[in-house]
Every structure is written in C-alpha cells, then in structure tokens.
PDB file of C-alpha atoms in Angstrom:
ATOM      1  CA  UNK A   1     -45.833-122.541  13.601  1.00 59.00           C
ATOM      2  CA  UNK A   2     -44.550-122.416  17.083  1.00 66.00           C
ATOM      3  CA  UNK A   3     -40.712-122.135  17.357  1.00 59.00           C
ATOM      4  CA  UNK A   4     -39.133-122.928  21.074  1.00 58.00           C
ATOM      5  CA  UNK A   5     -36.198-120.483  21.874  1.00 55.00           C
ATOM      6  CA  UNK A   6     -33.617-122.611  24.250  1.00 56.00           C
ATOM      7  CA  UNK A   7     -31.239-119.436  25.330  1.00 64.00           C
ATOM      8  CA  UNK A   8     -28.590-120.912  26.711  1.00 68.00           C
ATOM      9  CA  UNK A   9     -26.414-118.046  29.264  1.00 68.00           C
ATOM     10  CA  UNK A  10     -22.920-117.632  27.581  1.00 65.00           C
ATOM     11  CA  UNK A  11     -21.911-115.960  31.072  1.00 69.00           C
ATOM     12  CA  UNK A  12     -23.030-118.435  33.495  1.00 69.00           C
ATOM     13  CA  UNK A  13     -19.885-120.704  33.456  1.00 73.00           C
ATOM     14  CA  UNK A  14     -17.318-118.034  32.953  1.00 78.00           C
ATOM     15  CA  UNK A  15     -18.859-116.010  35.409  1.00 80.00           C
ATOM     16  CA  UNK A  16     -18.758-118.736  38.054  1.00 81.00           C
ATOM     17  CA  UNK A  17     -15.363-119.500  37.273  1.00 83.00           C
ATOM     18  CA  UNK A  18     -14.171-116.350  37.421  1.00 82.00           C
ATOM     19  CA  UNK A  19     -15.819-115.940  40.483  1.00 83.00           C
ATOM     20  CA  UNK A  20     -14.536-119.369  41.514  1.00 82.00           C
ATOM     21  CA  UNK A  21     -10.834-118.143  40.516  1.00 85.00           C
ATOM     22  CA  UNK A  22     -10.890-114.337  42.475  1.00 83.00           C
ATOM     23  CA  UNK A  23     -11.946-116.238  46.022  1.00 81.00           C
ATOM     24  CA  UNK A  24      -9.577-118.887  45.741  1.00 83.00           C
ATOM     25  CA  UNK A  25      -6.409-116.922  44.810  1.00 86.00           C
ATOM     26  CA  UNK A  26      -3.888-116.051  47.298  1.00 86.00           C
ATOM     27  CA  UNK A  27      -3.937-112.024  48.761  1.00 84.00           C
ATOM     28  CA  UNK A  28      -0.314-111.708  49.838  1.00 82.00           C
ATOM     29  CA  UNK A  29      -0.949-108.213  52.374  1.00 79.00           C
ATOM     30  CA  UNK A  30      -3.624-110.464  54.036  1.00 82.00           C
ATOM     31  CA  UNK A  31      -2.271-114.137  53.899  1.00 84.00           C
ATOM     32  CA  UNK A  32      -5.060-115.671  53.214  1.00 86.00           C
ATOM     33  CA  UNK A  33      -7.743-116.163  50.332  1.00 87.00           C
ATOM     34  CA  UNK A  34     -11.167-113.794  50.151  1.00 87.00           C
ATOM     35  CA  UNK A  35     -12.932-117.756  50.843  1.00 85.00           C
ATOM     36  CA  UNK A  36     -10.466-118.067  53.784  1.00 87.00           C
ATOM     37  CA  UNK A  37     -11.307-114.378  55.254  1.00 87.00           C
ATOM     38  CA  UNK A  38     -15.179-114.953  54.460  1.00 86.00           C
ATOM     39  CA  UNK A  39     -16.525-118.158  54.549  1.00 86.00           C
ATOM     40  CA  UNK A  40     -13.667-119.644  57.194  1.00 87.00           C
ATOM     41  CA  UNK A  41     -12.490-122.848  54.698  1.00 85.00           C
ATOM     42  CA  UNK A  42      -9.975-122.833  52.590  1.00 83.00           C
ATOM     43  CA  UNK A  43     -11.750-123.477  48.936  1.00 79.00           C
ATOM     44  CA  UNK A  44      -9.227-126.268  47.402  1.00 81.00           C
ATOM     45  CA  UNK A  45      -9.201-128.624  50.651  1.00 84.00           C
ATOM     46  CA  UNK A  46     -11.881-128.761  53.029  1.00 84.00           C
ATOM     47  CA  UNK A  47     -10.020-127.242  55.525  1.00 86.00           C
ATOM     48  CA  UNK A  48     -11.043-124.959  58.185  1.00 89.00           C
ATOM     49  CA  UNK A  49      -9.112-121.938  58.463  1.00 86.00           C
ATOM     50  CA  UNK A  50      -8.488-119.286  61.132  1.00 87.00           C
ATOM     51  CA  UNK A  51      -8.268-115.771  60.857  1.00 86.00           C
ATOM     52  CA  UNK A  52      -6.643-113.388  62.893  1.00 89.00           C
ATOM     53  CA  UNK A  53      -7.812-110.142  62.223  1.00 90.00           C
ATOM     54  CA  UNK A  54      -5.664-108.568  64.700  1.00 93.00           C
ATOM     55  CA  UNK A  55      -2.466-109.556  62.299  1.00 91.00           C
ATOM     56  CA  UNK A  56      -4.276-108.996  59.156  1.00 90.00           C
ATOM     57  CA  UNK A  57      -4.986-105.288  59.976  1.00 92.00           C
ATOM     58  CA  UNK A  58      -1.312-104.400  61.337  1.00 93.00           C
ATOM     59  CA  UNK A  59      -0.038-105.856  57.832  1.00 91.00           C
ATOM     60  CA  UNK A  60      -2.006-104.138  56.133  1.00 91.00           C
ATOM     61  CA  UNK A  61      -1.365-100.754  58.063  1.00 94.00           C
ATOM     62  CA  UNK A  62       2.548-102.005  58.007  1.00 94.00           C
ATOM     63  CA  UNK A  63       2.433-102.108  54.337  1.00 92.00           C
ATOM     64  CA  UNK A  64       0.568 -98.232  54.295  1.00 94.00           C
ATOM     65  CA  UNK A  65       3.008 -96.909  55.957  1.00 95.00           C
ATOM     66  CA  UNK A  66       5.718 -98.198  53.897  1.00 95.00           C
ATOM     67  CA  UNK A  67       3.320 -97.152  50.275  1.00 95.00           C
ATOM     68  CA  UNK A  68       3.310 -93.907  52.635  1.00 95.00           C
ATOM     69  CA  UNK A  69       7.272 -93.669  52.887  1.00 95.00           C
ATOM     70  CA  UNK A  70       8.393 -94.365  49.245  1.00 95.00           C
ATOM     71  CA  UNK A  71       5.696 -92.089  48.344  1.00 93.00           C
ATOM     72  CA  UNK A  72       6.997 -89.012  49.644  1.00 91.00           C
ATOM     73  CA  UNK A  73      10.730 -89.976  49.186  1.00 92.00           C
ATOM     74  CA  UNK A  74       9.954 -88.707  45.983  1.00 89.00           C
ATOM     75  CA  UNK A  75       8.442 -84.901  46.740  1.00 86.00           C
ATOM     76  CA  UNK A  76      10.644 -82.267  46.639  1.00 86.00           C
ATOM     77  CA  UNK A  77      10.762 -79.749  49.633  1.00 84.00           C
ATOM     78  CA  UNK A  78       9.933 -75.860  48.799  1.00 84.00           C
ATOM     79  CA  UNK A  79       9.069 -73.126  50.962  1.00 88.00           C
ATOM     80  CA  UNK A  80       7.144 -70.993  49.055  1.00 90.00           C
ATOM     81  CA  UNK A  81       7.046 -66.712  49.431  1.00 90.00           C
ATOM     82  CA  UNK A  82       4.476 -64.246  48.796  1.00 93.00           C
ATOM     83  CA  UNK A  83       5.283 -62.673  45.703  1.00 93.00           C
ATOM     84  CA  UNK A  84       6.597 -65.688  43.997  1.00 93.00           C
ATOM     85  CA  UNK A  85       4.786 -66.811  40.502  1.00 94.00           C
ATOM     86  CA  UNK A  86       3.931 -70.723  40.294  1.00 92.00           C
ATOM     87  CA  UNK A  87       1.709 -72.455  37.040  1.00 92.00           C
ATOM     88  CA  UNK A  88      -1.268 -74.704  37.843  1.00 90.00           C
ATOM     89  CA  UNK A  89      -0.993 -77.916  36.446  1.00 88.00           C
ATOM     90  CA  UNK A  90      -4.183 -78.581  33.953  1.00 85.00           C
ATOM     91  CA  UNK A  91      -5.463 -81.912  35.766  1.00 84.00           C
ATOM     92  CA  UNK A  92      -8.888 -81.734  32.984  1.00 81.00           C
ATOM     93  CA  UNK A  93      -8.866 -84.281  30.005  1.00 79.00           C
ATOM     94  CA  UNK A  94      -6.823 -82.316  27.477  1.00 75.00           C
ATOM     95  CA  UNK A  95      -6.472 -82.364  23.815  1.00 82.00           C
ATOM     96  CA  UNK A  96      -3.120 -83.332  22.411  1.00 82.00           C
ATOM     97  CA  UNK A  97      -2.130 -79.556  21.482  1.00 83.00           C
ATOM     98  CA  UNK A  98      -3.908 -77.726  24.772  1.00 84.00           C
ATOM     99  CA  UNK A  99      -1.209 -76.436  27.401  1.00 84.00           C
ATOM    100  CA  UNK A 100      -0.671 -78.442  30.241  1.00 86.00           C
ATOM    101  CA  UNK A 101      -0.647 -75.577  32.984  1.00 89.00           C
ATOM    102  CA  UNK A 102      -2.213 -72.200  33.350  1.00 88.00           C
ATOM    103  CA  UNK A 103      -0.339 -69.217  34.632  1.00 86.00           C
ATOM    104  CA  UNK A 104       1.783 -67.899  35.884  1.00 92.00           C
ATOM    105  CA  UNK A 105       0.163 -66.373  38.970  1.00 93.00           C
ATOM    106  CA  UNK A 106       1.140 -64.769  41.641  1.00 93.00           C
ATOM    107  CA  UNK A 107       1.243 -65.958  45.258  1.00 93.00           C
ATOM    108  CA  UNK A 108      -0.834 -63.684  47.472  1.00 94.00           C
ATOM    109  CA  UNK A 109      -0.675 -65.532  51.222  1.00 93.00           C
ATOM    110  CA  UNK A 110       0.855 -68.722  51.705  1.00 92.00           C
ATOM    111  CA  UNK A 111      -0.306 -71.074  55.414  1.00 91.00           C
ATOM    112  CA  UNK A 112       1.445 -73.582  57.787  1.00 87.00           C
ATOM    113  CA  UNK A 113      -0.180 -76.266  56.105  1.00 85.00           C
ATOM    114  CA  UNK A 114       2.258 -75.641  52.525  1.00 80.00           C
ATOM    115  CA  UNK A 115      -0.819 -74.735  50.477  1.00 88.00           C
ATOM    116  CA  UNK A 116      -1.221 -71.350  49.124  1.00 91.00           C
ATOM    117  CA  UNK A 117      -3.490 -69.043  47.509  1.00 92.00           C
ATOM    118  CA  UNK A 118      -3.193 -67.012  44.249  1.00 88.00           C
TER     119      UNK A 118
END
C-alpha cells in the first residue's frame, strides 16, 4: 500500500507576492522603491533608474532633524535641586492594579547633563 504525499507550499505564492509588493512600493523619505535603491530598475517598467545617494541621505537626515524638533517641543524644562523628591516611573510590564511609579526619593547630586542621582 504505498500512498504518494504531493505537499503543495501554502506560503510560496503569498510569500513571493508579498515580497513582490514590499520592493515595488513607493518609500516617500527616499523617493524611490527598495527595487529602485537595490537592484537599479524600477520593478513595473523596465526602466533603469538612478540613485543619488548623496540626496537620499540629506532627506533622510532632513526629516531626523525635524522627528528631532517636534519631539522635544513637547518636554517640559526643569531644573532640578538637591533635596527635591521625584517618583520613578515603573517602565516593567505591570499588572493592571500594580503602581505605576516608585518613590518618592530624594535627590542626592544632580550633573550638567540634567540627569540625577537618588
């Protein structure tokens, strides 16, 4: 009784498609497809393309810069003192019910850099 197995990969065509679909779409910071940047043709037409890095990378540091900016337009300036008490914000995976910050402590030194130590 021999029985012949044909496994046929469920992934194969989705994958390439998907694949397919990723290279070909359009990156706005770097005008130009992943196909375009990599393989130098444009992956609709047959179309050389041309790539200048140069422009790419001061777009992309343009567009830092400005991530940078509205970014910090939203911290809040404070000089902290010696003496004063701050809470630590509980960054761990918490349970609904668990605090969210530890404290208070005290602020023992305090450097140029704004950080301080408790």
């Amino acid at each position: 009784n021999n029985q012949v197995f044909d496994y046929i990969d469920p992934w194969g065509e989705n994958l390439s498609s998907i694949a397919w679909a990723i290279r070909a779409s359009f990156h706005s910071t770097l005008n130009a497809t992943p196909a375009q940047l990599v393989f130098g043709r444009d992956m609709i037409f047959n179309i050389a393309s041309i790539v200048d890095w140069r422009n790419i990378t001061a777009r992309k540091q343009k567009q830092i810069e400005r991530d940078n900016v509205r970014e910090n337009s939203k911290r809040i300036d404070f000089d902290y003192q010696v003496g004063q008490q701050v809470f630590v914000k509980n960054t761990d995976i918490a349970r609904k019910l668990d605090n969210p910050k530890y404290g208070p402590y005290e602020i023992t030194d305090v450097f140029t850099n704004g950080t301080v130590r408790i």
